[in-house]
Short mmCIF file of C-alpha atoms and ligand atoms in Angstrom, two decimals:
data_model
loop_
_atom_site.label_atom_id
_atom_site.label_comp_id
_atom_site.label_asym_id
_atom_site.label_seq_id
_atom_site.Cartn_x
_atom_site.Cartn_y
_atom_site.Cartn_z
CA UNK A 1008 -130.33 101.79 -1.11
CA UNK A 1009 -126.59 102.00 -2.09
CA UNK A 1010 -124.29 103.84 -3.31
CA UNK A 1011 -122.55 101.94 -5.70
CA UNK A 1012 -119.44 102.83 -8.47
CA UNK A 1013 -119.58 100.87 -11.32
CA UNK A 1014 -116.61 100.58 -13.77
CA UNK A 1015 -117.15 99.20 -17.62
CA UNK A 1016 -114.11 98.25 -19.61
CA UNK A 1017 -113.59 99.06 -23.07
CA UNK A 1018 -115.34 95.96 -24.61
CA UNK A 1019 -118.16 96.59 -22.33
CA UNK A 1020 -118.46 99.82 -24.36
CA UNK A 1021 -116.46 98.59 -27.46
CA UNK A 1022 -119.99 100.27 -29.58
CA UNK A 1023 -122.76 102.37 -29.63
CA UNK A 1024 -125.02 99.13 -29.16
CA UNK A 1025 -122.75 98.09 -26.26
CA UNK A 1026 -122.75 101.56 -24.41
CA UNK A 1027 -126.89 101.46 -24.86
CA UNK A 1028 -126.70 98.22 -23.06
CA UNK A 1029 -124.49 99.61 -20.47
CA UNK A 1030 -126.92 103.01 -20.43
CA UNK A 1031 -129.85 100.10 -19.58
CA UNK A 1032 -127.86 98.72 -16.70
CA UNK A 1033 -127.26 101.64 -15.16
CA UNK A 1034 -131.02 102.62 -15.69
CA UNK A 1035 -132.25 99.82 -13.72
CA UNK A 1036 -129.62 100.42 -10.61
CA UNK A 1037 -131.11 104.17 -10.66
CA UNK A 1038 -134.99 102.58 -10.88
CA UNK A 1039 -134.04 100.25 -8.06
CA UNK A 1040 -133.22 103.24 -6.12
CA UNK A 1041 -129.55 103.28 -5.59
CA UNK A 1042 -127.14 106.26 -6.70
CA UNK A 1043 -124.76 105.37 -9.60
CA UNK A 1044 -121.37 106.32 -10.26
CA UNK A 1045 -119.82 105.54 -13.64
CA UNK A 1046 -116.44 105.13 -14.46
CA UNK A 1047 -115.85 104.29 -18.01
CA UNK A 1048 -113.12 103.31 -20.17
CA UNK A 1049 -112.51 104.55 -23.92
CA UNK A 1050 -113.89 102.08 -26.32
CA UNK A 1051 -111.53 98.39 -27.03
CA UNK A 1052 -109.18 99.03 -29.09
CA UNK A 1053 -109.13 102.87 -28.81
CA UNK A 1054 -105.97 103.53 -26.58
CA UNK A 1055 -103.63 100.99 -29.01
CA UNK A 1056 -104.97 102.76 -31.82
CA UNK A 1057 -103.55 106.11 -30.48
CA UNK A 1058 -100.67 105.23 -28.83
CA UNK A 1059 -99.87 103.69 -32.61
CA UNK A 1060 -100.51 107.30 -33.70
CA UNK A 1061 -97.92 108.69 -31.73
CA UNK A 1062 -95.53 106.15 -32.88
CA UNK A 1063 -95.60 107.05 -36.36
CA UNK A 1064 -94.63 110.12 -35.36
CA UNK A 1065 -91.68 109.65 -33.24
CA UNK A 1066 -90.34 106.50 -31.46
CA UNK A 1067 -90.76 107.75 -27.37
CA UNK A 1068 -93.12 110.39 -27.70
CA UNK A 1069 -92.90 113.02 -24.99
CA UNK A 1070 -94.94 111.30 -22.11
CA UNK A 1071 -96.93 114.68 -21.44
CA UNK A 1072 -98.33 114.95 -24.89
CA UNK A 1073 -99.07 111.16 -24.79
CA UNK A 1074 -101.24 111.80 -21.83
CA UNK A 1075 -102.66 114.49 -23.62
CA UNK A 1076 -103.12 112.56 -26.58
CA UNK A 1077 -104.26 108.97 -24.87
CA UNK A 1078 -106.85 110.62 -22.57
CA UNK A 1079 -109.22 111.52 -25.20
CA UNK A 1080 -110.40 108.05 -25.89
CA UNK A 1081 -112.40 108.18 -22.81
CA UNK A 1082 -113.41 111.42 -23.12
CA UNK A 1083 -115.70 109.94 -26.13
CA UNK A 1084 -117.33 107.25 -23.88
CA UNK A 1085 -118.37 109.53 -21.05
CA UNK A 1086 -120.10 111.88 -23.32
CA UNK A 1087 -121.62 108.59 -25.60
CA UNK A 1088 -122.97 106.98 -22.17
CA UNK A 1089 -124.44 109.98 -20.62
CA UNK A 1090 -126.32 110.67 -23.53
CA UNK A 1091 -127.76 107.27 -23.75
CA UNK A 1092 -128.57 107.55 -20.04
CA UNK A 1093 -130.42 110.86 -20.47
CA UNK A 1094 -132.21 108.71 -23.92
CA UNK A 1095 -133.50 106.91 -21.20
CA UNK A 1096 -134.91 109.33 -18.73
CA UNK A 1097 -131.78 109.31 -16.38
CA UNK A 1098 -130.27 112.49 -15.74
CA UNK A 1099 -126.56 112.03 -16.11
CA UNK A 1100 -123.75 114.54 -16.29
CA UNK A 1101 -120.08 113.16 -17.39
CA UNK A 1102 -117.23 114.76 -16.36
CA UNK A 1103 -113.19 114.37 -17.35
CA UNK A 1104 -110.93 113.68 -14.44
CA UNK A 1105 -109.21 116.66 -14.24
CA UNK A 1106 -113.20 118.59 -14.17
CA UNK A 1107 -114.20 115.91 -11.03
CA UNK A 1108 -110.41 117.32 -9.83
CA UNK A 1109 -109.08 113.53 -9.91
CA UNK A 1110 -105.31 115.25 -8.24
CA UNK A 1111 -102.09 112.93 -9.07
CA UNK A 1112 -98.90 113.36 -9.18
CA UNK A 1113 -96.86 114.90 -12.49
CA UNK A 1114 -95.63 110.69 -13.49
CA UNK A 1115 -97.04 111.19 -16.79
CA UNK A 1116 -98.47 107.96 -18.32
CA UNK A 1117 -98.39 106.34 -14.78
CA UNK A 1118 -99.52 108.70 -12.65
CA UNK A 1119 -100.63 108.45 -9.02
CA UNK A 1120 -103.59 109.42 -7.39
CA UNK A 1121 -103.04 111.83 -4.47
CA UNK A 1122 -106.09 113.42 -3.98
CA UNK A 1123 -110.04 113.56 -4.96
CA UNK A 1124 -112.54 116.55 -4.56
CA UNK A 1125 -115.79 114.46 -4.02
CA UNK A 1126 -118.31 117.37 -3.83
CA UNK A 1127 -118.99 117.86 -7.37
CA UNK A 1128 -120.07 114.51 -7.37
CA UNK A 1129 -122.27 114.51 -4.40
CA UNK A 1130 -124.11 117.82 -5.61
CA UNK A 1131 -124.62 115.55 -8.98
CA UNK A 1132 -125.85 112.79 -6.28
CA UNK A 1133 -127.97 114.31 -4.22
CA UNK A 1134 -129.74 115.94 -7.54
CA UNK A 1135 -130.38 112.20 -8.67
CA UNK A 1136 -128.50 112.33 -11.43
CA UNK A 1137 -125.91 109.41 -12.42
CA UNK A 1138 -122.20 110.71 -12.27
CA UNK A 1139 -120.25 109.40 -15.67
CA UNK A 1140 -116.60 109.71 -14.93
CA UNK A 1141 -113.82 109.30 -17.43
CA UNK A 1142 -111.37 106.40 -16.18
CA UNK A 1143 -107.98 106.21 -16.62
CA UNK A 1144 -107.19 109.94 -16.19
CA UNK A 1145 -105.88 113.25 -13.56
CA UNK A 1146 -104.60 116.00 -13.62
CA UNK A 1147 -101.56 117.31 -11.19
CA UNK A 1148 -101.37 120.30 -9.43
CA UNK A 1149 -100.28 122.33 -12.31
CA UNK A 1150 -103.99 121.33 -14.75
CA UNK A 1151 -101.32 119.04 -16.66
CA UNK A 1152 -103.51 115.62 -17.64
CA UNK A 1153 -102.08 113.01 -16.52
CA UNK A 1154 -103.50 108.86 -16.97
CA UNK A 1155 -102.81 106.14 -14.44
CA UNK A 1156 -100.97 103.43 -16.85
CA UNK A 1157 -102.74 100.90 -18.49
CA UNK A 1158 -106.17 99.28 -17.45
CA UNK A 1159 -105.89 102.43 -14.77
CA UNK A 1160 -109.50 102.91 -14.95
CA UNK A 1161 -109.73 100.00 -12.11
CA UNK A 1162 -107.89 102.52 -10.11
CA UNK A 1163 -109.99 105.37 -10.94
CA UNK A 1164 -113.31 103.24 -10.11
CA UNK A 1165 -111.30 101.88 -6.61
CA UNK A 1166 -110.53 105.52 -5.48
CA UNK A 1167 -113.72 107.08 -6.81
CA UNK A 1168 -115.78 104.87 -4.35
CA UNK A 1169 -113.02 105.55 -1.32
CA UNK A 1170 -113.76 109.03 -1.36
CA UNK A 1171 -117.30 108.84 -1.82
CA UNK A 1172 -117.00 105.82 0.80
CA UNK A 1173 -118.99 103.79 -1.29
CA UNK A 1174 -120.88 100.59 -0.22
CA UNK A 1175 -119.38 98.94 -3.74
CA UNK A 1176 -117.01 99.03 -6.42
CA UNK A 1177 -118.24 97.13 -8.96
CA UNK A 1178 -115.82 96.13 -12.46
CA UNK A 1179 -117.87 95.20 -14.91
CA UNK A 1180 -115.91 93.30 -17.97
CA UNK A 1181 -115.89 90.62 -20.88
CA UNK A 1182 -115.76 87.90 -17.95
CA UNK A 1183 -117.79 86.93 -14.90
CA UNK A 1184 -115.37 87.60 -11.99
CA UNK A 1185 -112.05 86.26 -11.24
CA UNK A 1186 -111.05 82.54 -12.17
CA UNK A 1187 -108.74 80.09 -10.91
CA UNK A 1188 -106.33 80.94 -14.31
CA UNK A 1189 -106.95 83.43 -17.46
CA UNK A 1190 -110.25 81.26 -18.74
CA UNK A 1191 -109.08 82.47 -22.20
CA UNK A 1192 -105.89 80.02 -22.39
CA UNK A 1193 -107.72 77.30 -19.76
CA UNK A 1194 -111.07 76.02 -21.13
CA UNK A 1195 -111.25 74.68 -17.36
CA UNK A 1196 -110.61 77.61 -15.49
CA UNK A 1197 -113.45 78.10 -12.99
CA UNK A 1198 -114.80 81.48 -11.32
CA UNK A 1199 -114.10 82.07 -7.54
CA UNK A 1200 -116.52 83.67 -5.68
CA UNK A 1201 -114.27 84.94 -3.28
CA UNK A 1202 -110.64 85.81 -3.48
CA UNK A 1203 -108.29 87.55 -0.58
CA UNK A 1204 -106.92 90.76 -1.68
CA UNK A 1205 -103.15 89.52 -0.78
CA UNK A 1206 -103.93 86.61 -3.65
CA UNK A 1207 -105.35 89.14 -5.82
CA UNK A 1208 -102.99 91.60 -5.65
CA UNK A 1209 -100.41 88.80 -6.15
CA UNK A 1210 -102.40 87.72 -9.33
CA UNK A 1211 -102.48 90.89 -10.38
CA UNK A 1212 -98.79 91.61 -10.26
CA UNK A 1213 -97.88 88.57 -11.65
CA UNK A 1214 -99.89 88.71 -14.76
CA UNK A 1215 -103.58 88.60 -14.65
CA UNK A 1216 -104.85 91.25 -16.12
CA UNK A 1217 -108.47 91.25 -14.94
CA UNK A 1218 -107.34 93.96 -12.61
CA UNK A 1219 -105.02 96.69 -12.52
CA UNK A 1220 -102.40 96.02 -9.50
CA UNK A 1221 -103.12 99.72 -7.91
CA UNK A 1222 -106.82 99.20 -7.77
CA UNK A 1223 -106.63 96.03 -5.77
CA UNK A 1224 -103.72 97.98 -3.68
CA UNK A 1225 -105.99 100.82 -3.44
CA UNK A 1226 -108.84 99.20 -2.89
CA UNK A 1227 -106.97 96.97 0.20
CA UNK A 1228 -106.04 100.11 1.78
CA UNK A 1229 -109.07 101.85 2.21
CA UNK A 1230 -111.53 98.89 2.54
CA UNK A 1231 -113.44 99.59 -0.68
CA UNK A 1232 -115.28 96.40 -0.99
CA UNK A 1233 -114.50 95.35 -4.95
CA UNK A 1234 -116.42 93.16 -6.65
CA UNK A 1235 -115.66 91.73 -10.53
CA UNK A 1236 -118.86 90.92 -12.45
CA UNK A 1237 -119.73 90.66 -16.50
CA UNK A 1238 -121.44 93.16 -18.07
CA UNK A 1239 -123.06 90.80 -20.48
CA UNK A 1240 -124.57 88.14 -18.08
CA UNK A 1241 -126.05 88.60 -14.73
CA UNK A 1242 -124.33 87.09 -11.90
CA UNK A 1243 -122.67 87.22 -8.99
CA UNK A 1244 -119.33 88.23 -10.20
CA UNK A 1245 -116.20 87.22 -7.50
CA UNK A 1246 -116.11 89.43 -4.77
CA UNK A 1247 -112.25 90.70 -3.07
CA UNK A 1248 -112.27 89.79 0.54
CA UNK A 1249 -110.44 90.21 3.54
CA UNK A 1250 -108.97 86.96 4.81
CA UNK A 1251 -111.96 85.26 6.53
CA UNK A 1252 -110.23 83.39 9.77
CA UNK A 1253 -113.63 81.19 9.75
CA UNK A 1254 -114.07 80.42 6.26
CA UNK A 1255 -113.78 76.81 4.98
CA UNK A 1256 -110.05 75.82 4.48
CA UNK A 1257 -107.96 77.31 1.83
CA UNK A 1258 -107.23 75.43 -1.17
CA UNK A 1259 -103.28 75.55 -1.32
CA UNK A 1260 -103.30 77.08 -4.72
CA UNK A 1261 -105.87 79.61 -5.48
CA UNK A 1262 -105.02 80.68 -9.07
CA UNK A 1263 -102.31 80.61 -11.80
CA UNK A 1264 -101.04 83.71 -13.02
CA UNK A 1265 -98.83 84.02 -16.09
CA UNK A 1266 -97.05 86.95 -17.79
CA UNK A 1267 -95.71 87.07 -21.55
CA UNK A 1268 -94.56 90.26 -21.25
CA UNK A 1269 -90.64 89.61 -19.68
CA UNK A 1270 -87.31 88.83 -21.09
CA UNK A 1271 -84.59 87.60 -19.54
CA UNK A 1272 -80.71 88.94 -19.49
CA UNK A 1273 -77.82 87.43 -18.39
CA UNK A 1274 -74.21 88.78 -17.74
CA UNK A 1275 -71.75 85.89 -16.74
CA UNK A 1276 -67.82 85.38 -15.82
CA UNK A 1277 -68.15 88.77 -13.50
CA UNK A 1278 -65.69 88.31 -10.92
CA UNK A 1279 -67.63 87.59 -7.61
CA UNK A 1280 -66.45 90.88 -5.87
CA UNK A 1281 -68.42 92.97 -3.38
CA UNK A 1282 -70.66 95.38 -5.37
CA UNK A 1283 -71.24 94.25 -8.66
CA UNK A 1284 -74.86 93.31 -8.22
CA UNK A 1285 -74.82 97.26 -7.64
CA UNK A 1286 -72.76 97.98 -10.54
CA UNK A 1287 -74.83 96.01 -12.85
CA UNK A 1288 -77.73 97.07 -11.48
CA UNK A 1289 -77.35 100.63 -11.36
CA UNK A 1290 -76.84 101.18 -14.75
CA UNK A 1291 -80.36 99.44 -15.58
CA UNK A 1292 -82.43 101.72 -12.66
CA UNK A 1293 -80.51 104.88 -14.00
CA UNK A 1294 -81.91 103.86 -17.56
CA UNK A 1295 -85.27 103.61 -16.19
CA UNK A 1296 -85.47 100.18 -16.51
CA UNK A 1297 -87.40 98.24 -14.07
CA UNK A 1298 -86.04 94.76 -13.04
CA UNK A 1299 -88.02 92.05 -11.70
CA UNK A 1300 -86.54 88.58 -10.80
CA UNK A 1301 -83.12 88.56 -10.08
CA UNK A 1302 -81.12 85.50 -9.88
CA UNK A 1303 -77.31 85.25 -8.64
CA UNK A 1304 -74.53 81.94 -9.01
CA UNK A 1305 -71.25 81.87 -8.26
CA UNK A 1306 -69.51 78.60 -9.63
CA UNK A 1307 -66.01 77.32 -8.71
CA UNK A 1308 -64.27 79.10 -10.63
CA UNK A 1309 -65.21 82.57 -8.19
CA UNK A 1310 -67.45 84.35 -10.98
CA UNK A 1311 -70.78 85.16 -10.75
CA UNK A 1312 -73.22 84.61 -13.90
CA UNK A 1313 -76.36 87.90 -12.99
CA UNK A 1314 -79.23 86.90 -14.53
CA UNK A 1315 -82.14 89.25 -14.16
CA UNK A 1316 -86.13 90.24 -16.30
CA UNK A 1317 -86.99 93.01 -17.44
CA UNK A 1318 -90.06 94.53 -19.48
CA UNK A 1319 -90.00 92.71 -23.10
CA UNK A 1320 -90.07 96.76 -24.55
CA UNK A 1321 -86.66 96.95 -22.62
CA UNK A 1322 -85.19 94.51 -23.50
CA UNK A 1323 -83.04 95.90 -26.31
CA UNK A 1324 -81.99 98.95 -24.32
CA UNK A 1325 -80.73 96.65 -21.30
CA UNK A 1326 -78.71 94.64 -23.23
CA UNK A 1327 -76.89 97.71 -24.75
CA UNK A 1328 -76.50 98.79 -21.29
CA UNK A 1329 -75.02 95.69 -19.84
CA UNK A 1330 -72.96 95.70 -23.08
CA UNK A 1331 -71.54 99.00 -22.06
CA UNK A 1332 -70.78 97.77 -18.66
CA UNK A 1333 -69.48 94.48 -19.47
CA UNK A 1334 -65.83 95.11 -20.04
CA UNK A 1335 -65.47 97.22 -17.01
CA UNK A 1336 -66.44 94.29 -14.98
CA UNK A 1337 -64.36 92.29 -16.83
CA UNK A 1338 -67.30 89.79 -17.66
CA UNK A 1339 -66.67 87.44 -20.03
CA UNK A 1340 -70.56 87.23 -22.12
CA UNK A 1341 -73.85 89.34 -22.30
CA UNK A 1342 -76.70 87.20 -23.41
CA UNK A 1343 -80.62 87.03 -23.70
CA UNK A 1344 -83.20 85.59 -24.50
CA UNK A 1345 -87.14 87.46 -25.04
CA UNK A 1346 -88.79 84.16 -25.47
CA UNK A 1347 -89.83 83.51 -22.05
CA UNK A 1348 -92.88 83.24 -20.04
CA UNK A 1349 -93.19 83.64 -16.16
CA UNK A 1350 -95.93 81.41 -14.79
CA UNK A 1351 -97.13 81.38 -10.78
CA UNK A 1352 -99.28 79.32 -8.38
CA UNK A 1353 -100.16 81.97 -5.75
CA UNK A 1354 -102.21 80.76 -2.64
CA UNK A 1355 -102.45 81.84 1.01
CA UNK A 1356 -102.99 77.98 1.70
CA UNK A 1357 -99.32 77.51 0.85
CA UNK A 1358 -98.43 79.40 4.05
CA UNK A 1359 -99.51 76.52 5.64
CA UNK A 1360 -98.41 73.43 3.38
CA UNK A 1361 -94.98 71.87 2.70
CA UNK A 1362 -94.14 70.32 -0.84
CA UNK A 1363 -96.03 73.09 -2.71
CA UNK A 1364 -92.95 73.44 -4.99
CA UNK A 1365 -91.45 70.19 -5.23
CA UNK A 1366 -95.68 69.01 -6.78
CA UNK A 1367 -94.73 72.45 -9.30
CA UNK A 1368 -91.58 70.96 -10.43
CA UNK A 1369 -92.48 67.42 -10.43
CA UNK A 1370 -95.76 68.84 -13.21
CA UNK A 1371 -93.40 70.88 -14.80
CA UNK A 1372 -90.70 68.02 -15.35
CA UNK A 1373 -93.57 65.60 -15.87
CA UNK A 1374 -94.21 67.80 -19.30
CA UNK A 1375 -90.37 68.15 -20.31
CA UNK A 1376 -90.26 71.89 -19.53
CA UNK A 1377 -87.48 73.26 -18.46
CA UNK A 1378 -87.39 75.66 -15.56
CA UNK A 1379 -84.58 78.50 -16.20
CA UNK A 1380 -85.43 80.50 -12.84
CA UNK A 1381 -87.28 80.32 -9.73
CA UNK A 1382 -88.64 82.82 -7.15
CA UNK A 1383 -90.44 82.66 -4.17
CA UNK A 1384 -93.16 84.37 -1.46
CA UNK A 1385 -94.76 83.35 1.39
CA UNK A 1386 -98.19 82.65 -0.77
CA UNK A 1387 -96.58 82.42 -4.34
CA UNK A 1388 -94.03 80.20 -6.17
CA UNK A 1389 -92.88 81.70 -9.77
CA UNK A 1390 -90.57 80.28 -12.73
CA UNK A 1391 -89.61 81.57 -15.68
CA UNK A 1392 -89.38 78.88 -18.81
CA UNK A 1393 -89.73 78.57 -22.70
CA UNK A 1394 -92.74 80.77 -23.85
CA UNK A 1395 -93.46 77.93 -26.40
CA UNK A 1396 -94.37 76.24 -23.51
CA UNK A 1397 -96.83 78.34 -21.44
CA UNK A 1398 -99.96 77.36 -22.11
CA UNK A 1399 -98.83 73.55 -21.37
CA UNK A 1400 -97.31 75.00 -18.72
CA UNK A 1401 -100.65 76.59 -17.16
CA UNK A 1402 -102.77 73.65 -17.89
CA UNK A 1403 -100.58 70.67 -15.88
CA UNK A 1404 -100.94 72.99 -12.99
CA UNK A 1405 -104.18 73.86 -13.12
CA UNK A 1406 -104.79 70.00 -13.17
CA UNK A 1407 -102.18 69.08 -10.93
CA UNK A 1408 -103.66 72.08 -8.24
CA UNK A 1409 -107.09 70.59 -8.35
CA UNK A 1410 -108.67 73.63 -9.89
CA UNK A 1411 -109.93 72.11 -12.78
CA UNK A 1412 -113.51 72.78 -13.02
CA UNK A 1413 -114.78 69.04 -13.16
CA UNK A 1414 -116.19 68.07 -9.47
CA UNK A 1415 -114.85 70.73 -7.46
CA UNK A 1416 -116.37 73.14 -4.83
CA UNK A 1417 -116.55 76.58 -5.82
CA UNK A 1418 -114.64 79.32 -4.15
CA UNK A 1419 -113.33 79.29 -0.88
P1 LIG B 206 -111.56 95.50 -19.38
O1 LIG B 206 -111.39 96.01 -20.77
O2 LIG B 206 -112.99 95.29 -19.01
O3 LIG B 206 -110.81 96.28 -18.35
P2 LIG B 206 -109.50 93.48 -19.36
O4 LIG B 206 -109.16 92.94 -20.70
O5 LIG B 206 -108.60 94.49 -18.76
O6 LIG B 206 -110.99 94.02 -19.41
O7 LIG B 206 -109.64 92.28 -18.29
C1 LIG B 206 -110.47 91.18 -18.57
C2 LIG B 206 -109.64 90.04 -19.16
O8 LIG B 206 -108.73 89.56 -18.16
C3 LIG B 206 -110.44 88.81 -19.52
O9 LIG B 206 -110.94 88.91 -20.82
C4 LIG B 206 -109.43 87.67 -19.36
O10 LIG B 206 -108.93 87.21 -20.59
C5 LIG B 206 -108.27 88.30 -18.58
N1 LIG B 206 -107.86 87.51 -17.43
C6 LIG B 206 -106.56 87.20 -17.12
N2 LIG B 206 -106.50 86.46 -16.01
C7 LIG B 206 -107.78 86.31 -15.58
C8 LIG B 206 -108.36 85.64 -14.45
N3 LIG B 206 -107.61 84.98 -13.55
N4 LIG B 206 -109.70 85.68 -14.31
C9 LIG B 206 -110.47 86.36 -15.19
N5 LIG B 206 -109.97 87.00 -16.29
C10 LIG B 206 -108.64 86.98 -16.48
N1 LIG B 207 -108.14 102.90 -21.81
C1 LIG B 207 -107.04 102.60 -20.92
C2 LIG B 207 -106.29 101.36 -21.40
O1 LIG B 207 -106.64 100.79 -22.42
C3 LIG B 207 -107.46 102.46 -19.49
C4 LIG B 207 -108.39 101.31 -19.19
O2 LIG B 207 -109.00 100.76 -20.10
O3 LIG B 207 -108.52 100.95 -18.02
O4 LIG B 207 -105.33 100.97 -20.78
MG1 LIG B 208 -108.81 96.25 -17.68
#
């Protein structure tokens, strides 16, 4: 018998028909004898619809009351699911984070997790009732909410079933585990059965949204085996593993990630001087503005053209900072452009294989797309091109990777 924490996203309980079929899951896990913990999201849609509140009412809301205000959506599903449970015979209590004393830090609207008080739940355990725990949410050492940024309820599942030292963490969700690419965009895509954390966590980061980033960190640092599954279809789901020295060998690519979410800036004709990646970049960081690729050319003429991503929401408010820099770099031009797309092959077979990229830029050029920048890992290769061109894009190389689903060997 196991102790297992089981996470449903928010189309798993997107209704009151869905959470009843969630509430008969759960059921049968308790009848089979192990103990359930729940971790729930608030219901699809729900957290857009109030952040959209909050906008009407002022353009950057204070990021306490947003907490405030954005945690209540799973406050609703907690309460909805344990009362189906107990419908059912199943004793179930829910509980909000802060009341389960889920401790972060004070990061509003992307707080971190620093600390859990497991007891609660374990009196709940041991008194064979089912433990319904709102996702997504904390509270920091002053009873301030707090939430864990978006999709954090992953992370709340991940760090629910550390402390309790769980034998599972199970993410239920509209899909049946992790595919090769996002199998919305590639009719093709095909489900692994196993995935290494390092891809995963590379996945994650890089745009595939099937997990939050911290839970797969979190879940890689304390050895919480994670598992992704449907909660509509019985299955095996695709289970996060360890690199296996014996398994089978690694396909070179695993999976293609992709990210819509960037834009791209460029500040050119800065005289190439020691510090001015500094004093472009300070600027940004002091706006709060995270960067993510950063590309650097000097051309004959000594200056540098800085090109650099950042968050499409940010987009506007870097360029007015690089346009209040500009002149005191003397740099001739600011420019942008928020029509881009990042796409990556990430596999820990490439560790071990030359002409991974050239075979991505030979697909790429094969198409016509143009590649505008380029960044590398030891298991992943990314480039940033012409959103019109994504999904084209995503499809050569999940043909040209051999992860098509046609005739291929599941998993690795
Ligand atoms: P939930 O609401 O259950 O947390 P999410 O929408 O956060 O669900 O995550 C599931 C979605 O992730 C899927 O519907 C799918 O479109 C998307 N996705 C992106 N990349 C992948 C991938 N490689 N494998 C599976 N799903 C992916
Ligand atoms: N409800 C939150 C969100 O939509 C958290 C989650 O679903 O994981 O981001
Ligand atoms: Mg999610």
């Amino acid at each position: 018998m196991a102790l297992l924490v089981q996470k449903f996203g928010g189309t798993s309980v997107g209704t009151t028909e869905r959470i009843e079929a969630v509430a008969d899951k759960v059921c049968r896990f308790r009848e089979d004898g192990h103990e359930v913990v729940v971790v729930v999201s608030a219901m699809s849609g729900e957290t857009n619809r109030l952040i959209a509140l909050a906008n009407d009412i002022m353009d950057e809301p204070v990021p306490r009351e947003m907490d405030v205000l954005v945690s209540t959506g799973e406050q609703v599903t907690i309460a909805l699911l344990s009362m189906a449970l107990q419908k059912r015979g199943c004793d179930a209590r829910s509980y909000t984070g802060s009341q389960v004393r889920i401790l972060t830090d004070s990061s509003h609207t992307k707080a971190r997790i620093r600390q859990i008080d497991e007891q609660r739940m374990r009196e709940d355990l041991d008194a064979g009732r089912v433990v319904v725990v709102a996702g997504f949410q904390g509270m920091d050492d002053k009873g301030n909410i707090t939430t864990l940024g978006r999709g954090g309820s992953d992370t709340t599942a991940v760090a629910l079933a550390a402390a309790l030292k769980a034998d599972e963490c199970q993410i239920y969700t509209d899909v049946d585990g992790v595919y090769t690419t996002d199998p919305r965009v590639v009719d093709s895509a095909r489900r692994l059965q196993r995935i290494t954390f390092e891809e995963m966590l590379e996945m994650a980061s890089l745009g595939s949204k099937v997990l939050q980033i911290r839970a797969v960190e979190f879940a890689g640092k304390y050895n919480v085996p994670l598992r992704v599954l449907s909660s509509f279809q019985e299955g095996e789901g695709t289970l996060i593993t360890f690199e296996d020295e014996n398994a089978m060998e690694q396909p070179v690519v695993s999976g293609i990630a992709f990210n819509r979410d960037e834009a791209k800036l460029t500040i050119s004709g800065v005289p190439d001087t020691p510090g001015n990646a500094l004093r472009i970049l300070k600027p940004v960081s002091d706006a709060n503005i995270e960067v993510d690729m950063i590309v650097q050319n000097v051309g004959e003429d000594n200056k540098t053209a800085f090109t650099f991503t950042v968050h499409r929401n940010d987009f506007k408010r870097a360029q007015d900072v690089l346009l209040g820099i500009a002149a005191d770099l003397g740099a001739g031009k600011v420019g942008g452009d928020s029509k881009i797309a990042k796409v990556s092959i990430v596999g820990v077979g490439m560790r071990s294989h030359a002409g991974v990229a050239t075979k991505m830029f030979e697909a790429l050029s094969n198409e016509g797309i143009n590649i505008q920048m380029i960044s590398t890992s030891e298991i992943k290769i990314s480039v940033v091109i012409d959103e019109k061109y994504l999904e084209l894009a995503v499809r050569a190389l999940h043909s040209v990777f051999e992860l098509d689903n046609a005739g291929v060997e599941e998993g690795a």
